[in-house]
Tab-separated table of C-alpha atoms in Angstrom:
chain	number	residue	atom	x	y	z
B	1	MET	CA	217.277	267.757	222.941
B	2	GLU	CA	216.073	269.064	226.091
B	3	SER	CA	213.073	266.823	225.842
B	4	THR	CA	215.216	263.811	225.344
B	5	GLN	CA	217.420	264.763	228.352
B	6	SER	CA	214.334	265.191	230.592
B	7	THR	CA	212.986	261.541	229.467
B	8	ILE	CA	216.533	260.089	230.478
B	9	ALA	CA	216.628	261.825	233.913
B	10	ALA	CA	213.051	260.765	234.557
B	11	LYS	CA	213.981	257.221	233.647
B	12	LYS	CA	216.925	257.337	235.976
B	13	ILE	CA	214.790	258.623	238.807
B	14	ASN	CA	212.125	255.847	238.261
B	15	HIS	CA	214.819	253.031	238.365
B	16	SER	CA	216.358	254.519	241.495
B	17	TYR	CA	213.677	253.380	243.822
B	18	GLY	CA	214.954	249.807	244.067
B	19	MET	CA	218.378	250.929	245.110
B	20	ALA	CA	216.937	253.286	247.529
B	21	LEU	CA	214.726	250.605	249.077
B	22	ILE	CA	217.776	248.521	249.658
B	23	ILE	CA	219.725	251.192	251.243
B	24	VAL	CA	216.709	251.924	253.657
B	25	THR	CA	216.635	248.233	254.339
B	26	ALA	CA	220.230	247.982	255.021
B	27	ILE	CA	219.941	250.897	257.566
B	28	LEU	CA	217.128	249.443	259.177
B	29	THR	CA	218.626	245.983	259.444
B	30	CYS	CA	222.135	247.469	261.008
B	31	LEU	CA	220.036	249.444	263.392
B	32	GLY	CA	218.344	246.253	264.281
B	33	LEU	CA	221.636	244.305	264.746
B	34	LEU	CA	222.880	247.176	267.276
B	35	ALA	CA	219.613	247.021	269.126
B	36	ILE	CA	219.508	243.276	269.310
B	37	TYR	CA	223.176	243.183	270.667
B	38	ALA	CA	222.194	245.919	273.187
B	39	ALA	CA	219.076	243.916	274.320
B	40	SER	CA	220.232	240.491	274.171
B	41	ALA	CA	223.968	240.328	275.261
B	42	MET	CA	223.069	239.931	279.076
B	43	LYS	CA	220.515	237.335	278.300
B	44	GLY	CA	222.787	235.423	275.924
B	45	ALA	CA	225.511	235.490	278.843
B	46	GLU	CA	223.154	234.499	281.599
B	47	GLN	CA	221.125	231.772	279.814
B	48	PHE	CA	223.624	230.424	277.274
B	49	GLY	CA	227.080	231.572	278.210
B	50	ASP	CA	227.464	233.437	275.171
B	51	PRO	CA	226.727	237.298	274.864
B	52	TYR	CA	227.114	237.255	271.034
B	53	LEU	CA	224.690	234.354	270.473
B	54	PHE	CA	221.628	236.213	269.251
B	55	ILE	CA	223.508	238.948	267.445
B	56	ARG	CA	225.831	236.245	265.663
B	57	LYS	CA	222.714	234.175	264.398
B	58	GLN	CA	220.886	237.383	263.208
B	59	SER	CA	224.059	238.742	261.468
B	60	ILE	CA	224.426	235.387	259.588
B	61	VAL	CA	220.896	235.415	258.534
B	62	ALA	CA	221.123	239.156	257.391
B	63	CYS	CA	224.179	238.346	255.183
B	64	VAL	CA	222.244	235.293	253.476
B	65	GLY	CA	219.277	237.646	253.033
B	66	PHE	CA	221.357	240.476	251.264
B	67	VAL	CA	222.959	237.783	249.148
B	68	SER	CA	219.467	236.686	248.169
B	69	ILE	CA	218.523	240.167	247.320
B	70	LEU	CA	221.521	240.321	244.894
B	71	PHE	CA	220.527	236.935	243.566
B	72	LEU	CA	216.874	237.795	242.985
B	73	GLN	CA	217.995	240.798	240.586
B	74	PHE	CA	219.030	238.170	238.036
B	75	ILE	CA	216.177	235.973	238.154
B	76	PRO	CA	213.414	236.163	235.204
B	77	LEU	CA	210.208	237.811	236.579
B	78	LYS	CA	208.213	235.076	234.924
B	79	LEU	CA	209.689	232.606	237.534
B	80	ILE	CA	207.735	234.778	240.387
B	81	ASP	CA	204.695	234.294	238.335
B	82	LYS	CA	205.263	230.325	238.081
B	83	LEU	CA	205.832	230.163	241.758
B	84	ALA	CA	202.669	231.830	242.952
B	85	LEU	CA	200.574	228.572	243.054
B	86	PRO	CA	203.295	226.151	244.154
B	87	SER	CA	204.255	228.421	247.024
B	88	LEU	CA	200.497	228.527	248.127
B	89	VAL	CA	200.353	224.715	247.978
B	90	LEU	CA	203.568	224.391	249.902
B	91	SER	CA	202.698	226.938	252.562
B	92	LEU	CA	199.178	225.248	253.073
B	93	PHE	CA	200.800	221.841	253.410
B	94	LEU	CA	203.453	223.030	256.023
B	95	LEU	CA	200.855	224.739	258.142
B	96	ALA	CA	198.593	221.550	257.920
B	97	LEU	CA	201.493	219.633	259.701
B	98	ILE	CA	199.963	220.986	262.791
B	99	PHE	CA	197.785	218.001	262.617
B	100	ILE	CA	200.640	215.698	262.933
B	101	PRO	CA	201.729	215.164	266.541
B	102	GLY	CA	205.330	216.195	267.100
B	103	ALA	CA	205.822	217.716	263.813
B	104	TYR	CA	205.928	221.394	265.153
B	105	LEU	CA	207.997	222.542	268.018
B	106	LYS	CA	206.108	224.015	271.043
B	107	VAL	CA	207.498	227.184	272.336
B	108	GLY	CA	205.815	229.303	274.973
B	109	GLY	CA	202.515	227.476	274.639
B	110	ALA	CA	202.325	227.818	270.847
B	111	SER	CA	203.259	225.388	268.086
B	112	ARG	CA	204.513	227.749	265.384
B	113	TRP	CA	207.968	226.356	264.362
B	114	LEU	CA	209.148	223.419	262.343
B	115	GLY	CA	212.574	222.223	263.313
B	116	VAL	CA	214.858	220.608	260.879
B	117	SER	CA	218.565	219.755	261.806
B	118	GLY	CA	218.733	222.267	264.720
B	119	LEU	CA	217.119	225.149	262.606
B	120	ARG	CA	213.747	226.477	263.298
B	121	PHE	CA	211.441	228.079	260.758
B	122	GLN	CA	208.234	229.862	261.380
B	123	THR	CA	205.618	228.677	258.823
B	124	SER	CA	203.426	231.736	258.956
B	125	GLU	CA	206.246	233.883	257.514
B	126	LEU	CA	206.062	231.857	254.348
B	127	ALA	CA	202.272	231.983	254.392
B	128	LYS	CA	202.575	235.822	254.203
B	129	VAL	CA	204.520	235.734	250.984
B	130	ALA	CA	202.291	232.857	249.607
B	131	LEU	CA	199.129	234.584	250.218
B	132	VAL	CA	200.328	237.916	248.492
B	133	LEU	CA	201.363	235.978	245.619
B	134	PHE	CA	198.139	234.051	245.193
B	135	LEU	CA	195.993	237.163	245.486
B	136	ALA	CA	198.138	239.154	243.039
B	137	LYS	CA	197.687	236.161	240.628
B	138	ASN	CA	194.127	235.674	241.301
B	139	LEU	CA	193.021	239.213	241.337
B	140	SER	CA	195.089	240.103	238.144
B	141	ARG	CA	193.033	237.658	235.908
B	142	TYR	CA	190.813	239.347	233.393
B	143	SER	CA	187.817	237.263	234.545
B	144	CYS	CA	188.148	238.326	238.185
B	145	ASN	CA	185.473	240.914	239.115
B	146	VAL	CA	185.665	242.610	242.566
B	147	GLN	CA	182.895	244.961	242.096
B	148	ARG	CA	180.473	242.263	242.933
B	149	MET	CA	180.204	239.433	245.478
B	150	GLY	CA	181.136	236.733	242.986
B	151	LEU	CA	183.926	234.177	242.532
B	152	GLY	CA	186.615	236.929	242.215
B	153	VAL	CA	185.853	237.808	245.795
B	154	ILE	CA	184.896	234.632	247.297
B	155	SER	CA	187.773	232.705	246.017
B	156	ASN	CA	190.261	235.128	247.593
B	157	ILE	CA	188.447	235.023	250.869
B	158	PHE	CA	188.232	231.284	250.902
B	159	ILE	CA	191.959	230.864	250.472
B	160	PHE	CA	192.545	233.328	253.292
B	161	SER	CA	190.104	231.253	255.467
B	162	CYS	CA	192.213	228.244	254.952
B	163	PHE	CA	195.384	230.124	256.143
B	164	ALA	CA	193.336	231.473	259.101
B	165	PHE	CA	192.038	228.155	260.239
B	166	LEU	CA	195.497	226.502	260.115
B	167	MET	CA	197.229	229.314	261.825
B	168	MET	CA	194.612	229.711	264.664
B	169	MET	CA	195.421	225.926	265.228
B	170	GLN	CA	198.925	226.800	266.316
B	171	PRO	CA	197.554	229.353	267.653
B	172	ASP	CA	198.754	232.605	265.979
B	173	PHE	CA	196.108	235.046	266.154
B	174	GLY	CA	198.475	238.040	265.308
B	175	SER	CA	199.519	236.630	262.005
B	176	THR	CA	195.922	235.817	261.283
B	177	VAL	CA	194.686	239.317	261.856
B	178	LEU	CA	197.960	240.500	259.695
B	179	LEU	CA	196.818	238.214	256.719
B	180	GLY	CA	193.182	239.366	257.078
B	181	GLY	CA	194.267	242.998	256.616
B	182	ILE	CA	196.455	242.169	253.701
B	183	THR	CA	193.602	240.396	251.913
B	184	PHE	CA	191.214	243.340	252.706
B	185	LEU	CA	193.820	245.926	251.331
B	186	MET	CA	194.641	243.972	248.089
B	187	LEU	CA	190.935	243.448	247.328
B	188	TYR	CA	190.588	247.250	248.008
B	189	ILE	CA	193.448	248.104	245.759
B	190	SER	CA	191.892	245.911	243.048
B	191	GLY	CA	188.653	248.020	243.056
B	192	LEU	CA	186.449	246.309	245.783
B	193	SER	CA	183.167	248.248	245.962
B	194	LYS	CA	182.444	250.280	248.981
B	195	LYS	CA	179.461	248.291	249.935
B	196	LEU	CA	181.505	245.322	250.080
B	197	ILE	CA	184.274	246.995	252.046
B	198	LEU	CA	181.719	247.920	254.754
B	199	SER	CA	180.257	244.311	254.619
B	200	SER	CA	183.626	242.937	254.908
B	201	PHE	CA	184.523	245.135	257.828
B	202	PHE	CA	181.548	243.986	259.876
B	203	ILE	CA	182.171	240.335	259.003
B	204	ALA	CA	185.779	240.678	260.098
B	205	LEU	CA	184.585	242.458	263.491
B	206	ILE	CA	182.189	239.367	264.045
B	207	GLY	CA	185.088	236.949	263.549
B	208	LEU	CA	187.344	238.977	265.715
B	209	ALA	CA	184.788	238.835	268.440
B	210	GLY	CA	184.221	235.185	268.022
B	211	ALA	CA	187.966	234.401	268.247
B	212	ILE	CA	188.306	236.370	271.435
B	213	ALA	CA	185.307	234.674	272.852
B	214	ALA	CA	186.551	231.233	271.996
B	215	ALA	CA	189.767	231.655	274.012
B	216	PRO	CA	189.550	233.012	277.568
B	217	TYR	CA	193.204	234.126	277.478
B	218	ARG	CA	192.602	236.497	274.502
B	219	LEU	CA	189.762	238.171	276.535
B	220	LYS	CA	192.166	238.453	279.358
B	221	ARG	CA	194.655	240.131	277.238
B	222	LEU	CA	192.169	242.509	275.875
B	223	LEU	CA	191.165	243.538	279.282
B	224	SER	CA	194.750	243.925	280.361
B	225	PHE	CA	195.217	246.110	277.274
B	226	LEU	CA	192.302	248.339	278.455
B	227	ASP	CA	193.631	248.775	281.894
B	228	PRO	CA	197.222	247.357	282.232
B	229	TRP	CA	197.460	248.922	285.781
B	230	SER	CA	195.131	246.724	287.171
B	231	GLU	CA	197.173	243.655	286.460
B	232	VAL	CA	200.764	244.959	287.194
B	233	SER	CA	202.200	241.627	287.910
B	234	GLY	CA	199.973	239.842	285.310
B	235	GLY	CA	198.873	240.674	281.799
B	236	GLY	CA	199.649	244.270	282.237
B	237	PHE	CA	203.441	243.629	283.227
B	238	GLN	CA	204.970	243.695	279.637
B	239	ILE	CA	203.134	246.784	278.329
B	240	ILE	CA	203.819	248.686	281.613
B	241	GLN	CA	207.612	247.808	281.344
B	242	SER	CA	207.434	249.177	277.675
B	243	TYR	CA	205.923	252.334	278.884
B	244	LEU	CA	208.595	252.669	281.462
B	245	GLY	CA	211.242	252.039	278.768
B	246	PHE	CA	209.745	254.933	276.617
B	247	GLN	CA	209.476	257.318	279.634
B	248	ASN	CA	213.191	256.680	280.754
B	249	GLY	CA	214.384	257.515	277.162
B	250	GLY	CA	212.795	260.934	277.122
B	251	LEU	CA	213.856	262.870	274.127
B	252	LEU	CA	217.566	261.784	273.511
B	253	GLY	CA	217.739	258.536	275.269
B	254	VAL	CA	219.869	257.213	278.059
B	255	GLY	CA	222.630	256.038	275.563
B	256	LEU	CA	223.254	252.998	273.362
B	257	GLY	CA	223.558	249.937	275.532
B	258	GLU	CA	222.411	251.824	278.720
B	259	SER	CA	218.792	250.508	278.723
B	260	ARG	CA	217.564	249.331	282.234
B	261	GLN	CA	214.325	247.697	281.019
B	262	LYS	CA	216.147	245.043	278.956
B	263	LEU	CA	217.815	243.701	282.299
B	264	PHE	CA	215.199	241.053	282.614
B	265	PHE	CA	212.303	243.536	283.125
B	266	LEU	CA	210.898	243.784	279.670
B	267	PRO	CA	209.983	240.222	278.341
B	268	GLU	CA	210.805	239.635	274.592
B	269	ALA	CA	213.185	242.748	274.697
B	270	HIS	CA	215.217	241.651	271.728
B	271	THR	CA	212.087	240.324	269.709
B	272	ASP	CA	208.754	241.896	269.690
B	273	PHE	CA	209.453	244.667	272.259
B	274	ILE	CA	212.626	245.791	270.623
B	275	LEU	CA	211.275	249.189	269.827
B	276	SER	CA	210.901	249.975	273.458
B	277	VAL	CA	214.556	249.250	274.053
B	278	ILE	CA	215.319	251.715	271.005
B	279	GLY	CA	213.087	254.313	272.676
B	280	GLU	CA	214.854	253.859	275.977
B	281	GLU	CA	218.440	254.251	274.615
B	282	LEU	CA	217.924	256.702	271.656
B	283	GLY	CA	214.885	258.371	272.842
B	284	LEU	CA	212.038	260.067	270.872
B	285	LEU	CA	214.550	260.980	268.119
B	286	GLY	CA	215.443	257.321	267.659
B	287	VAL	CA	212.032	256.079	267.555
B	288	SER	CA	211.135	258.954	264.974
B	289	LEU	CA	214.114	257.948	262.981
B	290	VAL	CA	212.983	254.298	262.864
B	291	CYS	CA	209.304	255.184	261.889
B	292	GLY	CA	210.581	257.610	259.449
B	293	LEU	CA	212.607	254.947	257.739
B	294	TYR	CA	209.462	252.680	257.541
B	295	PHE	CA	207.507	255.395	256.024
B	296	LEU	CA	210.119	255.926	253.212
B	297	LEU	CA	210.183	252.289	252.757
B	298	VAL	CA	206.638	252.083	252.210
B	299	TRP	CA	206.553	255.212	250.027
B	300	LEU	CA	209.237	253.718	247.852
B	301	GLY	CA	207.384	250.476	247.634
B	302	PHE	CA	204.256	252.058	246.467
B	303	LYS	CA	206.254	254.086	243.793
B	304	ILE	CA	207.529	250.726	242.541
B	305	ALA	CA	204.213	249.002	242.396
B	306	ALA	CA	202.682	252.114	240.719
B	307	LYS	CA	204.986	251.879	237.661
B	308	GLN	CA	204.383	248.493	236.848
B	309	LYS	CA	202.306	248.053	233.503
B	310	ASN	CA	201.571	244.529	234.580
B	311	MET	CA	198.639	244.119	236.859
B	312	PHE	CA	200.216	241.058	238.477
B	313	TYR	CA	203.481	242.599	239.207
B	314	SER	CA	201.844	245.807	240.329
B	315	LEU	CA	199.609	243.911	242.741
B	316	ILE	CA	202.718	242.027	244.136
B	317	GLY	CA	204.312	245.589	244.787
B	318	TYR	CA	201.401	246.722	246.612
B	319	GLY	CA	200.741	243.696	248.546
B	320	PHE	CA	204.350	243.170	249.765
B	321	THR	CA	204.591	247.069	250.456
B	322	CYS	CA	201.224	246.847	252.553
B	323	LEU	CA	202.665	243.738	254.288
B	324	ILE	CA	205.848	245.584	255.454
B	325	GLY	CA	203.675	248.633	256.465
B	326	LEU	CA	200.931	246.935	258.292
B	327	GLN	CA	203.282	244.581	260.204
B	328	SER	CA	205.372	247.569	261.164
B	329	ALA	CA	202.243	249.394	262.261
B	330	LEU	CA	200.998	246.591	264.198
B	331	ASN	CA	204.227	246.060	266.064
B	332	MET	CA	204.496	249.620	266.876
B	333	GLY	CA	200.914	249.754	267.960
B	334	VAL	CA	201.379	247.014	270.318
B	335	VAL	CA	204.764	248.402	271.908
B	336	MET	CA	203.334	251.775	272.323
B	337	GLY	CA	200.154	250.412	274.012
B	338	ILE	CA	197.852	251.421	271.194
B	339	LEU	CA	196.914	247.777	270.373
B	340	PRO	CA	196.547	244.634	272.563
B	341	THR	CA	199.906	242.667	273.133
B	342	LYS	CA	200.500	240.179	270.302
B	343	GLY	CA	203.522	238.413	269.161
B	344	ILE	CA	204.261	240.263	265.903
B	345	PRO	CA	207.983	241.153	265.217
B	346	LEU	CA	209.169	244.309	263.662
B	347	PRO	CA	210.434	243.783	260.247
B	348	PHE	CA	214.241	244.013	259.697
B	349	VAL	CA	214.704	245.096	263.336
B	350	SER	CA	213.292	242.426	265.598
B	351	HIS	CA	215.525	239.061	266.432
B	352	GLY	CA	214.125	236.317	264.313
B	353	SER	CA	215.655	234.378	261.415
B	354	SER	CA	212.362	233.448	259.708
B	355	SER	CA	211.043	236.950	259.661
B	356	LEU	CA	214.397	238.570	258.546
B	357	ILE	CA	215.025	236.208	255.771
B	358	VAL	CA	211.460	236.558	254.412
B	359	PHE	CA	211.318	240.258	254.695
B	360	LEU	CA	214.855	240.698	252.803
B	361	THR	CA	213.558	238.145	250.050
B	362	ILE	CA	210.346	240.663	249.916
B	363	ILE	CA	212.747	243.600	249.386
B	364	GLY	CA	214.703	241.734	246.673
B	365	ILE	CA	211.486	241.047	244.876
B	366	LEU	CA	210.507	244.594	245.106
B	367	ALA	CA	213.877	245.847	243.932
B	368	ARG	CA	213.629	243.357	240.922
B	369	LEU	CA	210.311	244.809	239.849
B	370	ASP	CA	211.786	248.204	239.898
B	371	ARG	CA	214.652	247.051	237.539
B	372	ALA	CA	212.059	245.561	235.200
B	373	GLY	CA	209.274	248.120	235.676
B	374	THR	CA	208.201	250.588	233.023
B	375	LEU	CA	205.924	253.802	233.362
B	376	LYS	CA	202.429	252.907	234.810
B	377	GLY	CA	200.194	251.255	232.379
B	378	ALA	CA	196.271	251.600	232.069
B	379	ASN	CA	195.543	248.347	233.681
B	380	SER	CA	197.823	249.033	236.875
B	381	PRO	CA	196.100	249.681	240.066
B	382	HIS	CA	196.904	253.113	241.623
B	383	VAL	CA	194.685	253.587	244.656
B	384	PHE	CA	197.481	254.918	246.817
B	385	VAL	CA	199.540	256.926	244.270
């Protein structure tokens, strides 16, 4: 009797990860909406005559995203399997439109958005989902062997290279680095040998060096990162303003809506550098809360991935969780001056319709995996758990 009750309790705990994941996501999204309004109200009023412009757009997308989470709980998991290859083809096709003049909207010197009927979508966001689904599909094949440099490794690297080439044409160096990290992590989770890990690391370093050398502005950004104070009014301006935001916030912050750096001092205050606004208004405690929520989100995602007995679904869980964790870490690293400045939004918090709808969809898929998952099977990767 006691054994049966223990089993029932264990199953309830196992199937509560998805609900906890959605709750944590909702908290982060609501916190993001507050931060976006605080950071963008004046910009909206000054430039567009509407202080609620950015928060209204983000709120609508958030509502659509949470409806999609609910919808995803009722779809058959086999549908995700069937969408792996079509999503890959669609994503590569949309990225390839960069070669058609006028197909992409150019904003801030980069052509990263497709515009349809007044709506804009950043194709690199879809590419993140498509790559994870493809890698999970390919790496879960019984014929795939990542222990040696064969088709199992080369095919995955080739697909990543296709994504990387097309995104660098936009150019989108940050998303390229992110997808490279996801590819490496999923190969590692699947059992990539230590020898190949070291080889891949050095090849990646050579590729990064080549990409930096090919574009002088990237080298300039790197030098500004190493010594931002040498270019106070140039490449170092944005990160210095971010530093000042964190410094002004101290331990408890200056109060919600009271940030001074958002008053046209800190560029992209409501998008890529929104964590700096949170740090100024809510202080170290507010930033610690955000970091803790992301840590919890990643932990829950790994738990969901670990309990899948099907390797394909397990790799999807690990891949999407690594995507959330790595992109969050990259954004925080940039905002805090640990990494060179790149345009990478903070998932669920930064303003951006494409990013929010894609990451909420990812949460919906993870929650669906939790509902369908059983205790971990023998063929399930378990590197992180």
